[in-house]
Coordinates of C-alpha atoms and ligand atoms in Angstrom, one line a residue:
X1 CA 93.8 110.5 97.9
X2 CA 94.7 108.1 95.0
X3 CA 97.3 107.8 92.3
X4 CA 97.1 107.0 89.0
X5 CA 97.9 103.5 88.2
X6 CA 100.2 103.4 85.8
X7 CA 102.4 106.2 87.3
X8 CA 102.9 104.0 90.2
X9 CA 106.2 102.1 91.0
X10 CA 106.5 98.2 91.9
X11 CA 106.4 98.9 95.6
X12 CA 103.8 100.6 95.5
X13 CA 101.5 98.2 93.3
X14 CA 102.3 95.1 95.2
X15 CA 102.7 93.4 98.1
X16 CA 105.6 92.1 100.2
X17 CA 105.9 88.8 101.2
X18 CA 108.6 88.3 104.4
X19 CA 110.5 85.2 104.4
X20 CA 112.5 83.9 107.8
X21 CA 114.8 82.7 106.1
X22 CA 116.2 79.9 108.8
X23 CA 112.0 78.0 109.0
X24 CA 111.0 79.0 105.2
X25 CA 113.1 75.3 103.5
X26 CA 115.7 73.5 104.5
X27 CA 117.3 72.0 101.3
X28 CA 120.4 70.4 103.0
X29 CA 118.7 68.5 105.9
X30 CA 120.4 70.4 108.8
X31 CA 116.6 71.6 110.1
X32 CA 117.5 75.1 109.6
X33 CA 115.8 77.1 106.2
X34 CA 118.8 78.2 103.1
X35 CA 118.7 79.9 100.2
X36 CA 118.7 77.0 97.9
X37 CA 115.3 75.9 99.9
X38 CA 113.7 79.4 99.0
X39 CA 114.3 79.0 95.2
X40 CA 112.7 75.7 95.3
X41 CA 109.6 77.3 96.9
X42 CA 109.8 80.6 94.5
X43 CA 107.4 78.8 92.4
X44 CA 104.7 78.7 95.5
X45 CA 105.2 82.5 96.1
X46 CA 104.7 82.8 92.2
X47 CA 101.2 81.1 92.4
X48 CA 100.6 82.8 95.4
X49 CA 100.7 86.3 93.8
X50 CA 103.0 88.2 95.7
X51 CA 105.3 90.9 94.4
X52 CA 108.5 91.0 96.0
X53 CA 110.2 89.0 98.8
X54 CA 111.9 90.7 101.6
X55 CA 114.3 88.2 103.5
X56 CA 115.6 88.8 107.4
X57 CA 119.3 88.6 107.1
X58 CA 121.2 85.7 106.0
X59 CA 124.9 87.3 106.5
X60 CA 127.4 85.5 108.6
X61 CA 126.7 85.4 111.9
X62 CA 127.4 84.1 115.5
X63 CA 123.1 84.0 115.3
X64 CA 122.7 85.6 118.9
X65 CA 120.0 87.3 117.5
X66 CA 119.5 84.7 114.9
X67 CA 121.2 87.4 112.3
X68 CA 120.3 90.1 113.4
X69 CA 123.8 90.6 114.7
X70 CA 126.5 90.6 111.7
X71 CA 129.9 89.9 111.3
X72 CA 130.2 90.4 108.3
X73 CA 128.2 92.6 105.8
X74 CA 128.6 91.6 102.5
X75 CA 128.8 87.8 102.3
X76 CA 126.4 84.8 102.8
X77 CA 126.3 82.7 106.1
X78 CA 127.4 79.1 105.3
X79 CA 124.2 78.0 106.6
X80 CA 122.4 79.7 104.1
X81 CA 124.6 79.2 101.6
X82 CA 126.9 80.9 99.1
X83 CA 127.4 84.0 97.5
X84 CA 126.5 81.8 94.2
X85 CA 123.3 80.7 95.7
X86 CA 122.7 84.1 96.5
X87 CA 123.4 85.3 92.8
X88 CA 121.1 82.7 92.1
X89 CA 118.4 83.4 94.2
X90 CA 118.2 87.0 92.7
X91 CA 118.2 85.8 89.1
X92 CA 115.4 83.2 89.8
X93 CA 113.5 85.9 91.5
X94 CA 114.1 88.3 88.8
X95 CA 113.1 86.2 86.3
X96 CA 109.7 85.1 87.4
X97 CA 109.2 88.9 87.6
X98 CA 109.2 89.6 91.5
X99 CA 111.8 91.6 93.4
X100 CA 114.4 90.7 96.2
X101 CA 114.4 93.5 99.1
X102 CA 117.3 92.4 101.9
X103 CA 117.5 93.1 105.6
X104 CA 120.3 95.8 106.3
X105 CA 121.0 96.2 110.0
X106 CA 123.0 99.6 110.3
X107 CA 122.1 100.5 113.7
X108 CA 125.0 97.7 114.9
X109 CA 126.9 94.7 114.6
X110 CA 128.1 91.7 115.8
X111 CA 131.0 91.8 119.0
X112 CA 132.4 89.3 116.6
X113 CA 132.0 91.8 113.5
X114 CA 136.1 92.7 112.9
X115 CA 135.3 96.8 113.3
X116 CA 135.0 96.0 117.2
X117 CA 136.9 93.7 117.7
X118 CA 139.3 96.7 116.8
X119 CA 137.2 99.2 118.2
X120 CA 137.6 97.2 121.8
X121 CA 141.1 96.4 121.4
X122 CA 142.0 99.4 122.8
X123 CA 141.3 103.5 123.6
X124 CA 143.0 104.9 120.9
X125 CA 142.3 102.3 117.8
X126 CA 141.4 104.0 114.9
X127 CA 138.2 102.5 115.0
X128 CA 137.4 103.5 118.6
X129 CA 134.9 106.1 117.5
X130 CA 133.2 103.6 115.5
X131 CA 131.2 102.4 118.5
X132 CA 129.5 104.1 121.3
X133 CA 132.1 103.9 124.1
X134 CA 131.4 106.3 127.6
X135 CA 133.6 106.4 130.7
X136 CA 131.7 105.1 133.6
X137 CA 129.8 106.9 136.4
X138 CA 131.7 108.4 139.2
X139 CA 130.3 105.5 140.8
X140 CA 132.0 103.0 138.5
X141 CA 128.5 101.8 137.2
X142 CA 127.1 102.2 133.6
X143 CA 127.6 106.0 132.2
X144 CA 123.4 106.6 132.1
X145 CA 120.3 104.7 132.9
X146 CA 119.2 103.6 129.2
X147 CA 118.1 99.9 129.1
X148 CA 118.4 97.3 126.8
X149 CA 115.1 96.4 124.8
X150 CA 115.9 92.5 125.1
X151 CA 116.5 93.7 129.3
X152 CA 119.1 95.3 131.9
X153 CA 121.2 98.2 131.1
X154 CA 122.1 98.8 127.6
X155 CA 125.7 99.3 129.1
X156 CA 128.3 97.0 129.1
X157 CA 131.6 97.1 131.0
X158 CA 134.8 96.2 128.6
X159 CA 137.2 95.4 131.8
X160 CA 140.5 96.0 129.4
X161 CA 139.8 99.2 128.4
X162 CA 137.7 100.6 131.6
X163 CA 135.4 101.8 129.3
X164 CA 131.4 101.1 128.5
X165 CA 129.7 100.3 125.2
X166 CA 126.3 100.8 124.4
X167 CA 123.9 98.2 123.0
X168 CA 120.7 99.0 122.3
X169 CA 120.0 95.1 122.2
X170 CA 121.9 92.3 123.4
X171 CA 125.8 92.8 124.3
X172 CA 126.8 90.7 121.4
X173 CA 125.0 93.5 119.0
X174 CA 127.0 96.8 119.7
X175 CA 125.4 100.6 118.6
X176 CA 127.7 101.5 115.8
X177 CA 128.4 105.5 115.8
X178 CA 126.4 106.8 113.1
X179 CA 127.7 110.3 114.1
X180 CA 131.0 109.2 113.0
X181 CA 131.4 109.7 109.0
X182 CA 133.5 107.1 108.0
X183 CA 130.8 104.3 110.1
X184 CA 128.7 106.2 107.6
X185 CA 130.6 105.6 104.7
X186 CA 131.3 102.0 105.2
X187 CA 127.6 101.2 105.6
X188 CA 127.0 102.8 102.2
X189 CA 129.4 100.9 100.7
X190 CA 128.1 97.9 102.4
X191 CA 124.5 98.9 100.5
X192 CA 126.3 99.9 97.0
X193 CA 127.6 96.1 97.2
X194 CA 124.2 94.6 97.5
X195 CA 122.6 97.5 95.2
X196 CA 125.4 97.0 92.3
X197 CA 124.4 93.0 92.8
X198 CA 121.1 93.9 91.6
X199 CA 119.0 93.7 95.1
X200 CA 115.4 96.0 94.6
X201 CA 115.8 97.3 97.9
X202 CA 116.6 97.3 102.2
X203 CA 114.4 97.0 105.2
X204 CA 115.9 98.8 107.5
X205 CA 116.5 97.1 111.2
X206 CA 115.6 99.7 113.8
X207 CA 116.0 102.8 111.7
X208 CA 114.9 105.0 114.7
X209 CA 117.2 104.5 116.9
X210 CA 120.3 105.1 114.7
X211 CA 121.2 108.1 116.1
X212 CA 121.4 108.8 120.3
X213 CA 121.6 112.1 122.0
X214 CA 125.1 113.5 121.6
X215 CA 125.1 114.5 125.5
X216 CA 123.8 110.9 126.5
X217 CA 120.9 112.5 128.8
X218 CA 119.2 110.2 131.2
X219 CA 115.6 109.2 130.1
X220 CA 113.0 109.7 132.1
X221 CA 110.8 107.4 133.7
X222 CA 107.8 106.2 131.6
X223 CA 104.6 107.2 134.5
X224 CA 102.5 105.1 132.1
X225 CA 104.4 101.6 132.9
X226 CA 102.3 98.8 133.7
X227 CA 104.0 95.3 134.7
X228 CA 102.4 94.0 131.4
X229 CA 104.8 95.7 129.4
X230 CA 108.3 94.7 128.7
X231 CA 110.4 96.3 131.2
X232 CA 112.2 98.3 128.9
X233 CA 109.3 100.4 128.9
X234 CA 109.7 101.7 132.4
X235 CA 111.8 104.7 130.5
X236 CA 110.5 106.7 128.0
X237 CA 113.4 106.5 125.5
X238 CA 113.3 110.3 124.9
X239 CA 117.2 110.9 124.3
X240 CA 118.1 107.2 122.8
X241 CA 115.8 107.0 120.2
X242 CA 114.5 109.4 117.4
X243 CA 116.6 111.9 117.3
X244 CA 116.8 114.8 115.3
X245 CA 120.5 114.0 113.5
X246 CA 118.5 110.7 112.8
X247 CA 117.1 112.2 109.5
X248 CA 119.9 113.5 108.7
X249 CA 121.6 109.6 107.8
X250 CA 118.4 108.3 106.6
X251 CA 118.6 110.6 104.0
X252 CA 122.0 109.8 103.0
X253 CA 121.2 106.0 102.6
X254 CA 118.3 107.8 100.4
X255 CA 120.0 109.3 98.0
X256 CA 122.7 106.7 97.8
X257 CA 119.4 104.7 96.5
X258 CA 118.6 107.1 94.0
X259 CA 121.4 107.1 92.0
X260 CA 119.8 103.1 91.3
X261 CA 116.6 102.8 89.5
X262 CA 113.2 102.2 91.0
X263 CA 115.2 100.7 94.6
X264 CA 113.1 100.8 97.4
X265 CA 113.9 101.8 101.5
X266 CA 111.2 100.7 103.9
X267 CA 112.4 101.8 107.9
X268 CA 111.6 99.5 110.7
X269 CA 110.0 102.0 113.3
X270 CA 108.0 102.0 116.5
X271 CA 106.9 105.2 116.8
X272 CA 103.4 106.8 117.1
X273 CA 101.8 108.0 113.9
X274 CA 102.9 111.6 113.9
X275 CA 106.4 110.4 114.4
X276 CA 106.7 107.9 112.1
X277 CA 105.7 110.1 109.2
X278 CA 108.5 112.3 109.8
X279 CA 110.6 109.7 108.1
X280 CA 109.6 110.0 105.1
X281 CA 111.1 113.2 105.0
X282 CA 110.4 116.9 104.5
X283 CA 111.2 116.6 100.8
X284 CA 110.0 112.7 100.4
X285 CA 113.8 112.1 100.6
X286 CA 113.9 109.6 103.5
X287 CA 112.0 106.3 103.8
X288 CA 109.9 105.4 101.2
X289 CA 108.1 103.0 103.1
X290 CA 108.3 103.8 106.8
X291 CA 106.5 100.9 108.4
X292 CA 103.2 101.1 109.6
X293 CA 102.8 98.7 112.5
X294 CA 99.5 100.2 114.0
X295 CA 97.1 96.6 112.4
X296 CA 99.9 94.8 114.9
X297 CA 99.6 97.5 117.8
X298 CA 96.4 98.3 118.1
X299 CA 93.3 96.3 119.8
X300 CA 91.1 94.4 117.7
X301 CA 88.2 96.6 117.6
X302 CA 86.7 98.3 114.9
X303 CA 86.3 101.9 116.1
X304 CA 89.9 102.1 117.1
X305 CA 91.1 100.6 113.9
X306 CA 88.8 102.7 111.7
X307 CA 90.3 106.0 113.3
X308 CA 93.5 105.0 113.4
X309 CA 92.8 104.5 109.2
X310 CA 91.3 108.1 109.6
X311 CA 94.3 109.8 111.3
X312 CA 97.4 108.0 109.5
X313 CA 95.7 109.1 106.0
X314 CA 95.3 112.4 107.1
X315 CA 98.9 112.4 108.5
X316 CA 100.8 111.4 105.8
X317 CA 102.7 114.0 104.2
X318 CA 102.1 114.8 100.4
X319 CA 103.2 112.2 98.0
X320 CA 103.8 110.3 100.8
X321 CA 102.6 106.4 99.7
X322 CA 101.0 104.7 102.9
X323 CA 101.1 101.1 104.0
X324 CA 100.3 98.2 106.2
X325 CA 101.4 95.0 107.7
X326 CA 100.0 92.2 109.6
X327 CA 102.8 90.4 111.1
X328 CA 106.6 90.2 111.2
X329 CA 109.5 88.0 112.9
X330 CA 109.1 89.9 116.4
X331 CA 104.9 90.2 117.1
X332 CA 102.4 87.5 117.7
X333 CA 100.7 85.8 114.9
X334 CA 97.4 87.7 113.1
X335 CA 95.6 84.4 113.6
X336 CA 96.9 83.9 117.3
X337 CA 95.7 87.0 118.3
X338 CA 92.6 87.6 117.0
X339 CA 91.9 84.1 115.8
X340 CA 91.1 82.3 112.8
X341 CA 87.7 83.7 111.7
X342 CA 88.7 87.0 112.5
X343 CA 92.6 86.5 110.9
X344 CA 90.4 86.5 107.1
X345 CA 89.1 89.7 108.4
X346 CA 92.2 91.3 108.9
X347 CA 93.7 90.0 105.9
X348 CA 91.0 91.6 103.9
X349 CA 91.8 95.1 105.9
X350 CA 95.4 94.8 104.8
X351 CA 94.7 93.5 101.1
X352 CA 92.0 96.8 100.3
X353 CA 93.6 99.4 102.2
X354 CA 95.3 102.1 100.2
X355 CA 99.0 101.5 100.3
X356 CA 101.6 98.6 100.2
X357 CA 101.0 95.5 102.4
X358 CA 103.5 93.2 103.6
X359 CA 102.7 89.9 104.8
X360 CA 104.2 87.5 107.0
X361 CA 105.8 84.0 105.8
X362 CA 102.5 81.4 107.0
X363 CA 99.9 84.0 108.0
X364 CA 98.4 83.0 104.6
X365 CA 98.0 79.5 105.8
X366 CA 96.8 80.6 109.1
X367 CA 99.4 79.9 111.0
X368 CA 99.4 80.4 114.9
X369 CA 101.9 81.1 117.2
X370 CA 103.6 77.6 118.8
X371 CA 104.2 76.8 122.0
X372 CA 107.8 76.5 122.4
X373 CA 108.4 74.3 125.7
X374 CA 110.9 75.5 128.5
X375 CA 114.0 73.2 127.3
X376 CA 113.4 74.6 123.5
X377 CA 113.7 77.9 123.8
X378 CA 116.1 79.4 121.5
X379 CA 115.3 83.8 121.4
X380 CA 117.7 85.4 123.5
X381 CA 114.7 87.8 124.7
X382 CA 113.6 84.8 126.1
X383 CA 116.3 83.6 127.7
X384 CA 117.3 87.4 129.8
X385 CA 113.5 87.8 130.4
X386 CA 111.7 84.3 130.5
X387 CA 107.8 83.8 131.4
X388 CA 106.6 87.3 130.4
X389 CA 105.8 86.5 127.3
X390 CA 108.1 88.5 125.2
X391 CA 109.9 85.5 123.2
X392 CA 109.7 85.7 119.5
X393 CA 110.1 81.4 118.6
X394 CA 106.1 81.2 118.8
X395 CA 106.0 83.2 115.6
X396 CA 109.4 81.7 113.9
X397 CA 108.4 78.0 113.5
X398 CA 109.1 76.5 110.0
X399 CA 107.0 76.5 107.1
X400 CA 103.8 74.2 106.9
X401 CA 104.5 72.9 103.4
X402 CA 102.9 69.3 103.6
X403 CA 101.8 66.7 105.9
X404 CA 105.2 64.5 105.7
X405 CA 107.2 64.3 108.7
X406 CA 109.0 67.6 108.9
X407 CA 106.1 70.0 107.4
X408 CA 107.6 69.4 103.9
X409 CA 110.3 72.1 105.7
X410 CA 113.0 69.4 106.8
X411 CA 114.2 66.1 106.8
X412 CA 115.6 66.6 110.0
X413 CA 114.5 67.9 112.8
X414 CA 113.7 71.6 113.2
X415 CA 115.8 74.4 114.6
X416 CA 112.4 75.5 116.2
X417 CA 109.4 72.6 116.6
X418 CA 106.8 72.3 114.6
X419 CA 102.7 73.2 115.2
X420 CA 100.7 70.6 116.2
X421 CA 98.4 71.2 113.3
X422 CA 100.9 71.1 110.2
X423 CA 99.3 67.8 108.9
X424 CA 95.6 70.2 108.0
X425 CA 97.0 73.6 108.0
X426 CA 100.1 73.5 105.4
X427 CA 100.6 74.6 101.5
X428 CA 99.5 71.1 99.8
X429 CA 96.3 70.6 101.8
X430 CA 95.4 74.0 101.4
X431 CA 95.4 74.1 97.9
X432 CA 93.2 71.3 97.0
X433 CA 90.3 73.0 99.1
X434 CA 88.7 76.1 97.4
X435 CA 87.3 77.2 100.8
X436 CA 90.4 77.2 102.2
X437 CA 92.9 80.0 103.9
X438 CA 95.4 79.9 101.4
X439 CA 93.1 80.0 98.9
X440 CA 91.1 82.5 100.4
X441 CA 94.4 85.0 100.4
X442 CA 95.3 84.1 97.2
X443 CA 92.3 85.5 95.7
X444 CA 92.7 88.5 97.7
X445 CA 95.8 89.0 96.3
X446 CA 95.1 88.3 93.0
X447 CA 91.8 90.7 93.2
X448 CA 93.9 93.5 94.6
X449 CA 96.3 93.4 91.9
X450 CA 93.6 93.3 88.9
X451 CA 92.0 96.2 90.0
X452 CA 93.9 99.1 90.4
X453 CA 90.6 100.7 92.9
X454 CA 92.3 98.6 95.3
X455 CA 96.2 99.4 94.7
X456 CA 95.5 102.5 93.5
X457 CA 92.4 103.9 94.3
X458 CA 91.1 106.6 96.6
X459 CA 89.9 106.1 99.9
X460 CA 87.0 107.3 101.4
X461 CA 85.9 106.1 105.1
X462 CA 82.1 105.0 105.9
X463 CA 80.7 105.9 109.0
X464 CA 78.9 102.4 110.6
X465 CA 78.5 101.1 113.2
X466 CA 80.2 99.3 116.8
X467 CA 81.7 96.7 115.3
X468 CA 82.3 97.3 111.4
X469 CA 84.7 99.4 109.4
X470 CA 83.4 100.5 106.0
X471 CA 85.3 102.1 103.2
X472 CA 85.5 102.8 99.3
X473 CA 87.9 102.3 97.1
X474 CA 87.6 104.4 93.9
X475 CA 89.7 104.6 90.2
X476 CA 89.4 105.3 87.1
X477 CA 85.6 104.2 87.0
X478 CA 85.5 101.8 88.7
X479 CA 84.8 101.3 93.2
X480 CA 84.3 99.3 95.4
X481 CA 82.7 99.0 98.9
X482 CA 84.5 96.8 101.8
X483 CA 82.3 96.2 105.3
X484 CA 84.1 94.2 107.6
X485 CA 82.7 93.6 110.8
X486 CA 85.0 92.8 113.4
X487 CA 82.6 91.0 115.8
X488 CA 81.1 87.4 115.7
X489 CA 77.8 88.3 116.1
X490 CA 75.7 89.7 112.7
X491 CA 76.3 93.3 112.0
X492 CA 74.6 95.6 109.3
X493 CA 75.2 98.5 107.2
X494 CA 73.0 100.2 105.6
X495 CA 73.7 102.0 102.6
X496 CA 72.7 105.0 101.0
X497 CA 69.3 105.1 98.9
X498 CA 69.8 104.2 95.5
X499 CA 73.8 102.2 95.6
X500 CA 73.1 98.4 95.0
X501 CA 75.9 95.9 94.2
X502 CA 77.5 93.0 93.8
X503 CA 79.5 90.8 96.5
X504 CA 82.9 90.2 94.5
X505 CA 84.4 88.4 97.7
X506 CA 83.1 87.2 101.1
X507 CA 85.5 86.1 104.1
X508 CA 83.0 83.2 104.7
X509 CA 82.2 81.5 101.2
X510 CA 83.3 81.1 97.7
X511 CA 79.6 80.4 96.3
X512 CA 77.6 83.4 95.4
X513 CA 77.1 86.4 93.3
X514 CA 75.5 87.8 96.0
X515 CA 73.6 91.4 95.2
X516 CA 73.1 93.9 98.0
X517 CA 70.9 96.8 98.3
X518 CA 69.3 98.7 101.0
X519 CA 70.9 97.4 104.2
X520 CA 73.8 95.1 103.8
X521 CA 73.3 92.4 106.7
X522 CA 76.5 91.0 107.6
X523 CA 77.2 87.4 109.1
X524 CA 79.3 87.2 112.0
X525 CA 83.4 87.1 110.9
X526 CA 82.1 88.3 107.8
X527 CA 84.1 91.1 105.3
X528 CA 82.4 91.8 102.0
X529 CA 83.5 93.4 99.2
X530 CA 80.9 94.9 97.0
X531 CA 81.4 96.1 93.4
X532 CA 79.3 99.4 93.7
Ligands
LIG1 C1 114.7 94.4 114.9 C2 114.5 93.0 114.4 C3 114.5 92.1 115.6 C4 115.9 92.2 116.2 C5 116.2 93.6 116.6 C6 117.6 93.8 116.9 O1 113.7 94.8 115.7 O2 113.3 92.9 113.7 O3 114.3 90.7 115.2 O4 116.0 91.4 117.3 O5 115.9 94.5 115.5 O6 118.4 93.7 115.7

C-alpha cells in the first residue's frame, strides 16, 4: 500500500519529535526545562529536520506525575512559563514551518484539579458524577479488585464521604467519568481552547482506558504473570480498559477536530495489534494516529520484528495511515536496550518504514538511560514499587546540549542528574563529526523527507534471512531497497538476478558510493539503503 505524495497531510509526511519539556532547556536557571528554553533550541530541531513537536504537558500542576496530573487545563505551569510564552512558542514554531501537537490528559485529573475537590466535597455535589465514586465492599475494603498501574489497588478510601474513587494511576490522578456528558463537554471545551489558539494537534494520555465497565466486574487473573512483569499485570484488565463505549468518546474528540483544518489526534494505547487498530475507527473517525509501540515492545530480533511489520500492515484498516516510534517518556532508551550499534539500526527501521515516526527528545544523540541513584529518585512508580525496575528518571534526564557544566541544559543543577557521558555525546560535539549519531539521523531524516518512496511509498517485505529484515520502498518511479541486519556478526542477502544498485546510506560509514549486485554482504550492525 502507498499514497500519493502530494495528497498526503503534514502528519503523515513527517516526523514527530517529543520534547520532555521539564530536561529539554532550562532558560531561567531553576534546573528544570521551560518554554522559553524550547524556543531557544527551535532552531536545533529546525536543522535537525523534524516536522512537528509534540510536548508532554506543561499545565499547572502539583507534578505527582510530573504533569501528567492537572489542575488546571487550560493555562501554563509557572515553571514553564506563561500563557505569553506559550503564544510565543506556537508562533516561533509556526513560523519556521513545523507544527505544535500538546499532551491532553482526559482520562483524569489532579486531586488538586477544582472539579474534585467538589466532586469529594460531598455525596450529592453536582459534580459527584464527575469522578468514579463506588460504595465499598460488604467487607468495607475497595468496591473490586482493579489495581493501579504505578501499584496497589486502584481504589482509594475518601474517609468524609465513605465512599471510594478510582484511579487508574496514582491517588493524586483521579478517573474522570467519561460516561457522564457534561465531563465530556468540559474536556471538549478544554481542546477547542487549545485548538482556537492555533495548536496542530493532541496526544492523547491513555486513550484506552477512558472508559471502564459500567457494572465494575472484577478482572480476572492474568495465568501468564511472571514476577518480571510489573505487578499490575497479575490481572488481565479485561473490564477496566478498552471498552466498547470507549469509541464512542474518541470519536467525539474526533469530530470536534474536524471542524479545524488539517489537526491531528494520535491515542496513547497498549494494546495488541488487532486492538489497537480498532481506534482508528470503523469509518476512519477516531484516532488518526493510534500509536504503534510494537519497535518498543517487542525483542530485538529480526524475525519477530519483520512479522510483526507483516501483520500490523495487513491489519490496518483501509485508509488507515500506519506508524512507528522508538522511544517515549515511559520505556527504556532505543540505545540502552539494544545498544549503540544496533540503536542506528533501529533508527533506520523507523526512518523507512511506511508511516509517521515519532522520535524521542536525545535518541538522536544516542542517549542512554541514567542511572538514577537511591537518594535521587524522583518517579512516583519508583517510589510505590522501588528495585523492579519500573522507574521512568533513567529515560527523563536533561538534554545533552554541550560539554559545559550543566549539558548546555542548566546553570544549575538538574531536576534529574546528568549522564556520565554528556561531555562526548551532546548536540555541539556531535555536529562537528560527520560520522557522528546526530549526524547520522539527520541525514536519515532529511533522506526520508526528499523522497517521497520513503514517506510515501509502497511497501513490499523481502524474505532473508536469521538475522536481517529486508524491504522496498516504491513511488512514483522511483524504490528503494533497505537490509538491515540486526546481528553483529556479517549477514547477506542475496538479491534477485539482474537488480544492481547503489548504497545511498550505510549505518556504518559516510564514505562510499557503494554498488551492489548479486549478493549484498552485510557488515555486522550494518543497514543499507540501496537505490534499486
Ligand atoms: C501515560 C503517560 C505517563 C503517565 C501516565 C498517567 O502513560 O505517558 O507518563 O504516567 O499516562 O498519566
Amino acid at each position: 500500500m502507498g499514497e500519493a505524495s502530494d495528497k498526503l497531510l503534514w502528519w503523515q509526511k513527517g516526523t514527530i519529535y517529543q520534547v520532555y519539556p521539564r530536561s529539554f532547556m532550562d532558560s531561567n536557571g531553576d534546573g528544570v526545562g521551560d518554554l522559553q528554553g524550547i524556543i531557544s533550541r527551535l532552531d536545533y530541531l529546525e536543522w535537525l529536520g523534524v516536522s512537528a513537536v509534540w510536548v508532554s504537558p506543561i499545565y499547572p500542576s502539583p507534578m505527582a506525575d510530573f504533569g501528567y496530573d492537572i489542575s488546571d487545563y487550560t493555562a501554563i505551569h509557572p515553571m514553564f512559563g506563561s500563557m505569553d510564552d506559550f503564544d510565543e512558542l506556537l508562533a516561533e514554531v509556526h513560523r519556521r514551518n513545523l507544527k505544535l501537537i500538546l499532551d491532553l490528559v482526559p482520562n483524569h485529573t489532579s486531586s488538586e484539579h477544582p472539579w474534585f475537590k467538589e466532586s469529594r466535597s460531598s455525596r450529592n455535589n453536582p459534580k459527584r458524577d464527575w469522578y468514579l465514586w463506588q460504595d465499598p465492599a460488604p467487607d468495607g475494603g475497595p468496591p473490586n479488585n482493579w489495581l493501579s498501574t504505578f501499584g496497589g489497588s486502584a481504589w482509594e478510601k475518601d474517609e468524609q464521604t465513605g465512599q471510594y474513587y478510582y484511579h487508574a494511576y496514582l491517588k493524586e490522578q483521579p478517573d474522570l467519568n467519561w460516561r457522564n456528558p457534561e465531563v465530556q463537554e468540559a474536556m471538549l471545551d478544554v481542546m477547542r481552547f487549545w485548538l482556537d489558539k492555533g495548536v496542530d494537534g493532541f496526544r492523547v494520555d491513555v486513550m484506552w482506558h477512558m472508559i471502564k465497565d459500567e457494572q465494575y466486574r472484577n478482572n480476572p487473573t492474568n495465568p501468564d504473570y511472571t514476577p518480571d512483569m510489573p505487578p499490575f499485570k497479575k490481572q488481565i484488565a479485561a473490564y477496566s480498559v478498552d471498552q466498547p463505549e470507549v469509541h464512542q468518546v474518541v470519536t467525539k474528540m474526533r469530530h470536534l477536530l474536524d471542524q479545524y483544518e488539517e489537526r491531528v489526534m494520535i491515542g496513547e494505547i497498549y494494546l495488541s495489534v488487532d486492538k489497537l487498530v480498532t481506534y482508528y475507527g470503523n469509518e476512519n473517525d477516531e484516532a488518526h494516529l493510534p500509536f504503534n509501540f510494537q519497535l518498543i515492545s517487542l525483542p530485538w530480533e529480526a524475525r519477530q520484528i519483520a512479522r510483526a511489520i507483516d501483520q500490523y500492515e495487513g491489519a490496518l484498516p483501509a485508509n488507515a495511515w500506519p506508524n512507528w516510534v522508538l522511544g517515549n517518556h515511559d520505556k527504556p532508551r532505543i540505545a540502552s536496550r539494544v545498544g549503540k550499534p544496533q540503536a542506528r539500526i533501529a533508527a533506520m527501521l523507523l526512518l523507512t518504514l511506511r508511516g509517521t515516526p515519532t522520535l524521542y527528545y536525545g535518541d538522536e544523540l544516542g542517549m542512554q538511560d541514567v542511572f538514577i541513584p537511591a537518594g535521587q529518585v524522583q518517579d512516583p512508580w519508583e517510589k510505590n514499587e522501588p528495585g523492579l525496575g519500573l522507574g521512568r528518571d533513567p529515560v527523563r534526564t536533561p538534554m545533552q546540549w554541550n560539554a559545559a557544566d550543566g549539558a548546555g541544559f542548566t546553570t544549575a543543577t538538574p531536576w534529574l542528574p546528568l549522564s556520565a557521558n554528556y561531555k562526548e555525546d551532546n548536540v555541539e560535539v556531535e555536529q562537528q563529526d560527520s560520522s557522528s549519531f546526530l549526524n547520522f539521523y539527520r541525514r536519515l531524516i532529511a533522506l526520508r523527507q526528499a523522497e517521497p518512496a520513503l514517506y510515501a511509498g509502497r511497501y513490499i517485505p523481502l524474505p532473508a534471512g536469521q538475522s536481517v529484515i529486508a524491504y522496498f520502498r516504491e513511488a512514483e518511479g522511483k524504490r528503494f531497497l533497505i537490509v538491515l541486519n540486526l546481528s553483529h556478526s556479517p549477514a547477506s542477502l542475496t538479491l534477485k538476478e539482474g537488480m544492481e544498485g547503489e548504497v545511498v546510506l550505510s549505518s556504518l560509514s559516510t564514505e562510499e558510493k557503494r554498488k551492489v549486485k548479486g549478493e549484498i554482504s552485510l557488515r555486522g550492525d550494518e543497514g543499507l539503503i540501496i537505490g534499486v
